[in-house]
Amino acid sequence: MVITPEDKKKTAYHESGHAIIGSVLPGCDPVHKVTVIPRGRALGVTWAMPEQDRYSLYRDEMLAQIAMLFGGRAAEELFIGNISTGASNDFERATQIAREMVTRYGMSDVMGPMVYGDNEGEVFLGRSITTHKNLSDATLQKVDLEIRRIIDEQYALARRILEENRDKVEAMTKALLEWETIDADQIGDIMAGRPPRPPKPVSMPSQPPSDGGTRGGAEPSPSPAESA
Amino acid sequence: MVITPEDKKKTAYHESGHAIIGSVLPGCDPVHKVTVIPRGRALGVTWAMPEQDRYSLYRDEMLAQIAMLFGGRAAEELFIGNISTGASNDFERATQIAREMVTRYGMSDVMGPMVYGDNEGEVFLGRSITTHKNLSDATLQKVDLEIRRIIDEQYALARRILEENRDKVEAMTKALLEWETIDADQIGDIMAGRPPRPPKPVSMPSQPPSDGGTRGGAEPSPSPAESA
Amino acid sequence: MVITPEDKKKTAYHESGHAIIGSVLPGCDPVHKVTVIPRGRALGVTWAMPEQDRYSLYRDEMLAQIAMLFGGRAAEELFIGNISTGASNDFERATQIAREMVTRYGMSDVMGPMVYGDNEGEVFLGRSITTHKNLSDATLQKVDLEIRRIIDEQYALARRILEENRDKVEAMTKALLEWETIDADQIGDIMAGRPPRPPKPVSMPSQPPSDGGTRGGAEPSPSPAESA
Amino acid sequence: MVITPEDKKKTAYHESGHAIIGSVLPGCDPVHKVTVIPRGRALGVTWAMPEQDRYSLYRDEMLAQIAMLFGGRAAEELFIGNISTGASNDFERATQIAREMVTRYGMSDVMGPMVYGDNEGEVFLGRSITTHKNLSDATLQKVDLEIRRIIDEQYALARRILEENRDKVEAMTKALLEWETIDADQIGDIMAGRPPRPPKPVSMPSQPPSDGGTRGGAEPSPSPAESA
Amino acid sequence: MVITPEDKKKTAYHESGHAIIGSVLPGCDPVHKVTVIPRGRALGVTWAMPEQDRYSLYRDEMLAQIAMLFGGRAAEELFIGNISTGASNDFERATQIAREMVTRYGMSDVMGPMVYGDNEGEVFLGRSITTHKNLSDATLQKVDLEIRRIIDEQYALARRILEENRDKVEAMTKALLEWETIDADQIGDIMAGRPPRPPKPVSMPSQPPSDGGTRGGAEPSPSPAESA
Amino acid sequence: MVITPEDKKKTAYHESGHAIIGSVLPGCDPVHKVTVIPRGRALGVTWAMPEQDRYSLYRDEMLAQIAMLFGGRAAEELFIGNISTGASNDFERATQIAREMVTRYGMSDVMGPMVYGDNEGEVFLGRSITTHKNLSDATLQKVDLEIRRIIDEQYALARRILEENRDKVEAMTKALLEWETIDADQIGDIMAGRPPRPPKPVSMPSQPPSDGGTRGGAEPSPSPAESA
């Protein structure tokens, strides 16, 4: 399947959106690499890697993860003027993180320090049904509203960051269209407002980057934000 | 089973409806062929083929797909004055696209950039039940209203396009009743207001067109709109 | 099991009700034969056969089918003054047709051209549960009201037709009680206001009429309206 | 297990209640025999037998069946001044008949001539779930209210009949306590206000009465009203 | 596992609570024996035995059973000033009896003489789901309120009886702490205001009391009220 | 996986929070040992052991257990100023205890002495579904509010205790960071305001502490509060 220049451009903006948020927003894992070379079903990937393994995550970090996941769609909206299906995986992960903040981790003041429904990792059919029946519709609605509030706030934050960094989004998109892949050094140049250095000569990678990125949960994880 | 002239005429209007929308509305895939020769359970088929393979779809394109799916029923309503069961497959696909725009692709401002329910492609019984129980009735109702809004707007658009192109619908229907199948050249003639050229002499097809049309999702696809 | 004269009389009125609606109302399939000889669990059968095989049905035809199904109960109400359990199969089929008009065929202006729930023919347990959970209670209620509106309008129509054709109902009931089975010619006599001709001498049937009547869906079908 | 005189007395009133309603109310099957000799889990049985086999039931007959089923509890209430668990089987059958009148047989003007939920005899898991999900809560509530209205009206009718026939209830209870079983002749004496004739000398029954009484549905049936 | 003196004292008050209600309230089965010797998971047991086998229960008797089940918790509240988890089995049985009074036995005037949901003894998965779906939320709420009303009235009754018999509760608790088990004669002494006679010399029991106590349903039953 | 100093510090505050509540609040089991050495998935553990085996728990004790479980999160909030995912297991256990107080143990005045839903220990799929369907949404909502009230009150209590014992939290955190594990004697020193004695020389444990801590239910249990 051939990728059209238009798809490549849209992907470059999308990945730049992820990477700029990841570079600007405190609490995000540092961005190590961005590519618009397709991997599996994804047209591009942004790799963010925590500085050390993590046993637990703070609320600020989870909010930052959500904002970073929204960077792709926000970039499409701001720089392409149209929105595509390519962000659906980002939305799934962002929704999942927001839901767990509210229902498992007691991180919503409105819903308080308790658990709504079981730990998903321990679910089996019988338990699930009974458990979820325990919650009234009014409670489910409050949960819905809290998740939505988190989603909306982080999307607005992602948009604002990209609007304030329009020049950097354009510079990174340009670099991605020129070189297809950029690394931490080049990202650093762009974020510092310098022209990005040219890519290093390619050698065989001694250890390929993991593609099976985790789903943005609370586990310590390199969280590549893929987009199709 | 013999097809009555009346069924043939209804089918010709129905397929013309699909094809005219597909030819007029920006964002639709170009229409390559239209036929009123029954294929399987379908009395007619309209083939629309994207110009290149697609990795993702824009919101405009999905809305255009829905309008094109409604072309068949809208033509029945406007040119036959009665509506038939033959459009149910079109409705299923249109509803599915609208639902995914709202619940998976964050394309409704009202519902925001989040996912409602799981990715259908990864569904299994246990997960589904728990997942869907997470949404309150108030949220489900907002989703219903958004889907309905998209459906109604695109149906109105389909009707308006056909009303503004009555002469072309009539010309294409006439051509279909005369030749049963028309190709891109003939469609081009009709859309340009020219009398359609006669069909090319038939040869054995080197590669038959696919009949297993995809369901109008986000995958790049030739989307034949079948009607029974 | 012996059938009492009273049961026979009730059955004759019931089948006459079906047959008179089927003969009077445009859109109904022509009535070929009516009998009060029990078949399986049914005390009587009315055969209506489309003039040719049908690939799809128009809205008018579906509404007429519903009215014809209500002919039996309406006749009981008007001519016996009491109502029996014998019409339950008619109600199931009428409800099913009305439900599909609203939820699959986009034939209700209130509910619009979309699908509510999946195509029943493709249902399996897992899908069904998830699918139906997608609809809010408010939407289900609107569907309920639309189905009910169709049901009520067609029942009122069935009653009105029978009230305007009291003499024909009485004449057909009398013929059924005398001869047990009447055919298209005799039905024609009755509908023309003529005394029905006596039955033809019986010969062995070369091809027995199908008893496994279809359920009044959109498929072309001889639709015998059985009543117990 | 020994039956106490008190249990016997309560049973005699309970069965008399069934039998008096069955003898007085038009539409009930004639009462052939009443006994306070325990049969299986039942402390007493009232046999009512239709005069001939029935293919269908009229609304009046179903209402009468419900009232007769309530005769037992109403007699407890009026003549014992306390109510027992012994009527639960009667309530199940009465509720089932009322529910089917409303949801299957179109016998409620409020709910109209349509079916709510599938024919229970054809239920299997998958279908049931989907089917019942189709009804909104508002519709289910209207069904509940109609069933309740039928139940309340027939219970009030049963009470009224027993209050107007107090002497006959007392006479039949006395006969049952004296002879344990009474037959149609003795019932006839009591209903005519005559002292009941003494029982016939017992012979071996050539054909024992069926104990597996049907559940009061629409099928023609001898309907013994058992009470525990 | 060693039982602390405090646990023993709490158990003695708890069992005395059951036994005093059982001795004072008409409709309760006579109390034969009370013990604070642990049996299985129960720290104490109160045996109440009907005077003869029962085929059915009156409403008054079921209400009395509920009050007696609440005697244990009410005693904890009044005499210990704290409440423990030990009464959960009593609550399950009381709730079950109240639920069946309302939904199976027609013993609530508000809900009338009908059945809500199926006989639990005949439940299987498929039936249950469909059956319970038949009830609207408004009806379920009325059922909830009626059950709650019965529960609250009987708990208030249990408290009132214990408050009016404080001296007897104290006397029985003292006897249980001294002798661990008391029998009908000693209970009789306490209830008559006499000092309880000392226990009889122990011999090997010819027939041990049943431990598999039934769950307080409508079946005739010795109903030991166990508490943990 | 290496634990960062920051994770260790957060864990020390978290475990100190559990231990301080457990030492201050009457009704909590005495705290025997606290550690910030990871065990399995937990970064730290606080062991609390009842003084003797328990057959039942009082309401006060269950409330105290909930408050102690909240000690970890409350300490994060007060002493770190951020909240982490590490408290999710505490929330699950606290929610479970509060739910059982309300639905099984009759410990909420608002919900009264009855059972809502079945004893979870006896659940199987079929029963669960039917059981939970018995409760109306209004009742489920009242249950939700009562659980929430208990949760909120105990969390406020936990915060208040930690605020009033800031110096002890700091002292215990310091000791944990220095020695990683502290025992009852050292905890006693800290709670008495004394500098904690140095740890005893380590010997091989004759009997290792159980790690499979129970989930804070009503069973007598050493309840180690783990945090990840």
PDB file of N, CA, C and O in Angstrom, chain C residues 6 82-85, chain D residues 25-29 52 54 56-67 97 101:
ATOM      1  N   GLU C   6     -69.743 -23.634  17.809  1.00  0.00           N
ATOM      2  CA  GLU C   6     -69.402 -22.275  18.199  1.00  0.00           C
ATOM      3  C   GLU C   6     -67.981 -21.915  17.769  1.00  0.00           C
ATOM      4  O   GLU C   6     -67.721 -20.819  17.260  1.00  0.00           O
ATOM      5  N   ASN C  82     -66.948 -10.655  21.323  1.00  0.00           N
ATOM      6  CA  ASN C  82     -66.009 -11.118  22.339  1.00  0.00           C
ATOM      7  C   ASN C  82     -64.691 -11.393  21.609  1.00  0.00           C
ATOM      8  O   ASN C  82     -64.679 -11.568  20.394  1.00  0.00           O
ATOM      9  N   ILE C  83     -63.605 -11.413  22.323  1.00  0.00           N
ATOM     10  CA  ILE C  83     -62.332 -11.622  21.644  1.00  0.00           C
ATOM     11  C   ILE C  83     -61.626 -12.822  22.245  1.00  0.00           C
ATOM     12  O   ILE C  83     -61.731 -13.080  23.439  1.00  0.00           O
ATOM     13  N   SER C  84     -60.907 -13.561  21.405  1.00  0.00           N
ATOM     14  CA  SER C  84     -60.335 -14.828  21.852  1.00  0.00           C
ATOM     15  C   SER C  84     -58.820 -14.839  21.725  1.00  0.00           C
ATOM     16  O   SER C  84     -58.204 -13.937  21.154  1.00  0.00           O
ATOM     17  N   THR C  85     -58.244 -15.887  22.271  1.00  0.00           N
ATOM     18  CA  THR C  85     -56.792 -16.072  22.199  1.00  0.00           C
ATOM     19  C   THR C  85     -56.322 -16.439  20.793  1.00  0.00           C
ATOM     20  O   THR C  85     -55.121 -16.443  20.530  1.00  0.00           O
TER      21      THR C  85
ATOM     22  N   LEU D  25     -69.909 -18.014  38.731  1.00  0.00           N
ATOM     23  CA  LEU D  25     -69.470 -17.036  37.737  1.00  0.00           C
ATOM     24  C   LEU D  25     -69.557 -17.602  36.318  1.00  0.00           C
ATOM     25  O   LEU D  25     -68.949 -18.622  36.019  1.00  0.00           O
ATOM     26  N   PRO D  26     -70.319 -16.948  35.421  1.00  0.00           N
ATOM     27  CA  PRO D  26     -70.368 -17.422  34.033  1.00  0.00           C
ATOM     28  C   PRO D  26     -68.971 -17.349  33.415  1.00  0.00           C
ATOM     29  O   PRO D  26     -68.212 -16.439  33.695  1.00  0.00           O
ATOM     30  N   GLY D  27     -68.646 -18.351  32.600  1.00  0.00           N
ATOM     31  CA  GLY D  27     -67.337 -18.385  31.969  1.00  0.00           C
ATOM     32  C   GLY D  27     -66.392 -19.356  32.645  1.00  0.00           C
ATOM     33  O   GLY D  27     -65.403 -19.775  32.057  1.00  0.00           O
ATOM     34  N   CYS D  28     -66.681 -19.724  33.895  1.00  0.00           N
ATOM     35  CA  CYS D  28     -65.865 -20.741  34.566  1.00  0.00           C
ATOM     36  C   CYS D  28     -66.275 -22.127  34.074  1.00  0.00           C
ATOM     37  O   CYS D  28     -67.435 -22.366  33.726  1.00  0.00           O
ATOM     38  N   ASP D  29     -65.315 -23.034  34.062  1.00  0.00           N
ATOM     39  CA  ASP D  29     -65.634 -24.422  33.754  1.00  0.00           C
ATOM     40  C   ASP D  29     -66.413 -25.006  34.926  1.00  0.00           C
ATOM     41  O   ASP D  29     -66.168 -24.652  36.083  1.00  0.00           O
ATOM     42  N   GLN D  52     -66.389 -29.158  26.766  1.00  0.00           N
ATOM     43  CA  GLN D  52     -65.752 -29.873  25.657  1.00  0.00           C
ATOM     44  C   GLN D  52     -64.326 -29.337  25.501  1.00  0.00           C
ATOM     45  O   GLN D  52     -63.985 -28.311  26.085  1.00  0.00           O
ATOM     46  N   ARG D  54     -61.203 -27.359  24.208  1.00  0.00           N
ATOM     47  CA  ARG D  54     -61.206 -25.979  23.747  1.00  0.00           C
ATOM     48  C   ARG D  54     -59.969 -25.675  22.908  1.00  0.00           C
ATOM     49  O   ARG D  54     -58.866 -26.014  23.302  1.00  0.00           O
ATOM     50  N   SER D  56     -59.508 -22.416  21.787  1.00  0.00           N
ATOM     51  CA  SER D  56     -59.127 -21.059  22.181  1.00  0.00           C
ATOM     52  C   SER D  56     -60.054 -20.601  23.299  1.00  0.00           C
ATOM     53  O   SER D  56     -61.074 -21.233  23.569  1.00  0.00           O
ATOM     54  N   LEU D  57     -59.670 -19.550  23.956  1.00  0.00           N
ATOM     55  CA  LEU D  57     -60.463 -19.038  25.073  1.00  0.00           C
ATOM     56  C   LEU D  57     -60.880 -17.604  24.779  1.00  0.00           C
ATOM     57  O   LEU D  57     -60.119 -16.828  24.199  1.00  0.00           O
ATOM     58  N   TYR D  58     -62.077 -17.231  25.238  1.00  0.00           N
ATOM     59  CA  TYR D  58     -62.514 -15.841  25.148  1.00  0.00           C
ATOM     60  C   TYR D  58     -62.007 -15.043  26.345  1.00  0.00           C
ATOM     61  O   TYR D  58     -61.715 -15.604  27.400  1.00  0.00           O
ATOM     62  N   ARG D  59     -61.953 -13.726  26.156  1.00  0.00           N
ATOM     63  CA  ARG D  59     -61.520 -12.846  27.242  1.00  0.00           C
ATOM     64  C   ARG D  59     -62.333 -13.069  28.511  1.00  0.00           C
ATOM     65  O   ARG D  59     -61.773 -13.140  29.612  1.00  0.00           O
ATOM     66  N   ASP D  60     -63.655 -13.192  28.365  1.00  0.00           N
ATOM     67  CA  ASP D  60     -64.506 -13.394  29.538  1.00  0.00           C
ATOM     68  C   ASP D  60     -64.121 -14.651  30.306  1.00  0.00           C
ATOM     69  O   ASP D  60     -64.151 -14.678  31.538  1.00  0.00           O
ATOM     70  N   GLU D  61     -63.780 -15.682  29.550  1.00  0.00           N
ATOM     71  CA  GLU D  61     -63.420 -16.936  30.210  1.00  0.00           C
ATOM     72  C   GLU D  61     -62.099 -16.814  30.971  1.00  0.00           C
ATOM     73  O   GLU D  61     -61.930 -17.389  32.051  1.00  0.00           O
ATOM     74  N   MET D  62     -61.156 -16.072  30.390  1.00  0.00           N
ATOM     75  CA  MET D  62     -59.882 -15.904  31.082  1.00  0.00           C
ATOM     76  C   MET D  62     -60.048 -15.089  32.357  1.00  0.00           C
ATOM     77  O   MET D  62     -59.462 -15.400  33.400  1.00  0.00           O
ATOM     78  N   LEU D  63     -60.879 -14.039  32.269  1.00  0.00           N
ATOM     79  CA  LEU D  63     -61.147 -13.244  33.471  1.00  0.00           C
ATOM     80  C   LEU D  63     -61.812 -14.110  34.542  1.00  0.00           C
ATOM     81  O   LEU D  63     -61.482 -14.016  35.738  1.00  0.00           O
ATOM     82  N   ALA D  64     -62.750 -14.972  34.121  1.00  0.00           N
ATOM     83  CA  ALA D  64     -63.437 -15.840  35.081  1.00  0.00           C
ATOM     84  C   ALA D  64     -62.452 -16.820  35.726  1.00  0.00           C
ATOM     85  O   ALA D  64     -62.535 -17.101  36.929  1.00  0.00           O
ATOM     86  N   GLN D  65     -61.531 -17.344  34.913  1.00  0.00           N
ATOM     87  CA  GLN D  65     -60.512 -18.243  35.479  1.00  0.00           C
ATOM     88  C   GLN D  65     -59.711 -17.560  36.577  1.00  0.00           C
ATOM     89  O   GLN D  65     -59.414 -18.150  37.609  1.00  0.00           O
ATOM     90  N   ILE D  66     -59.340 -16.287  36.308  1.00  0.00           N
ATOM     91  CA  ILE D  66     -58.559 -15.556  37.310  1.00  0.00           C
ATOM     92  C   ILE D  66     -59.366 -15.392  38.595  1.00  0.00           C
ATOM     93  O   ILE D  66     -58.876 -15.650  39.698  1.00  0.00           O
ATOM     94  N   ALA D  67     -60.634 -14.995  38.451  1.00  0.00           N
ATOM     95  CA  ALA D  67     -61.479 -14.815  39.637  1.00  0.00           C
ATOM     96  C   ALA D  67     -61.595 -16.130  40.412  1.00  0.00           C
ATOM     97  O   ALA D  67     -61.507 -16.156  41.649  1.00  0.00           O
ATOM     98  N   ILE D  97     -51.948 -15.767  33.570  1.00  0.00           N
ATOM     99  CA  ILE D  97     -53.085 -15.540  32.659  1.00  0.00           C
ATOM    100  C   ILE D  97     -53.234 -14.039  32.367  1.00  0.00           C
ATOM    101  O   ILE D  97     -53.369 -13.627  31.211  1.00  0.00           O
ATOM    102  N   MET D 101     -52.906 -12.185  28.742  1.00  0.00           N
ATOM    103  CA  MET D 101     -54.003 -11.381  28.184  1.00  0.00           C
ATOM    104  C   MET D 101     -53.467 -10.040  27.669  1.00  0.00           C
ATOM    105  O   MET D 101     -53.854  -9.581  26.597  1.00  0.00           O
TER     106      MET D 101
END
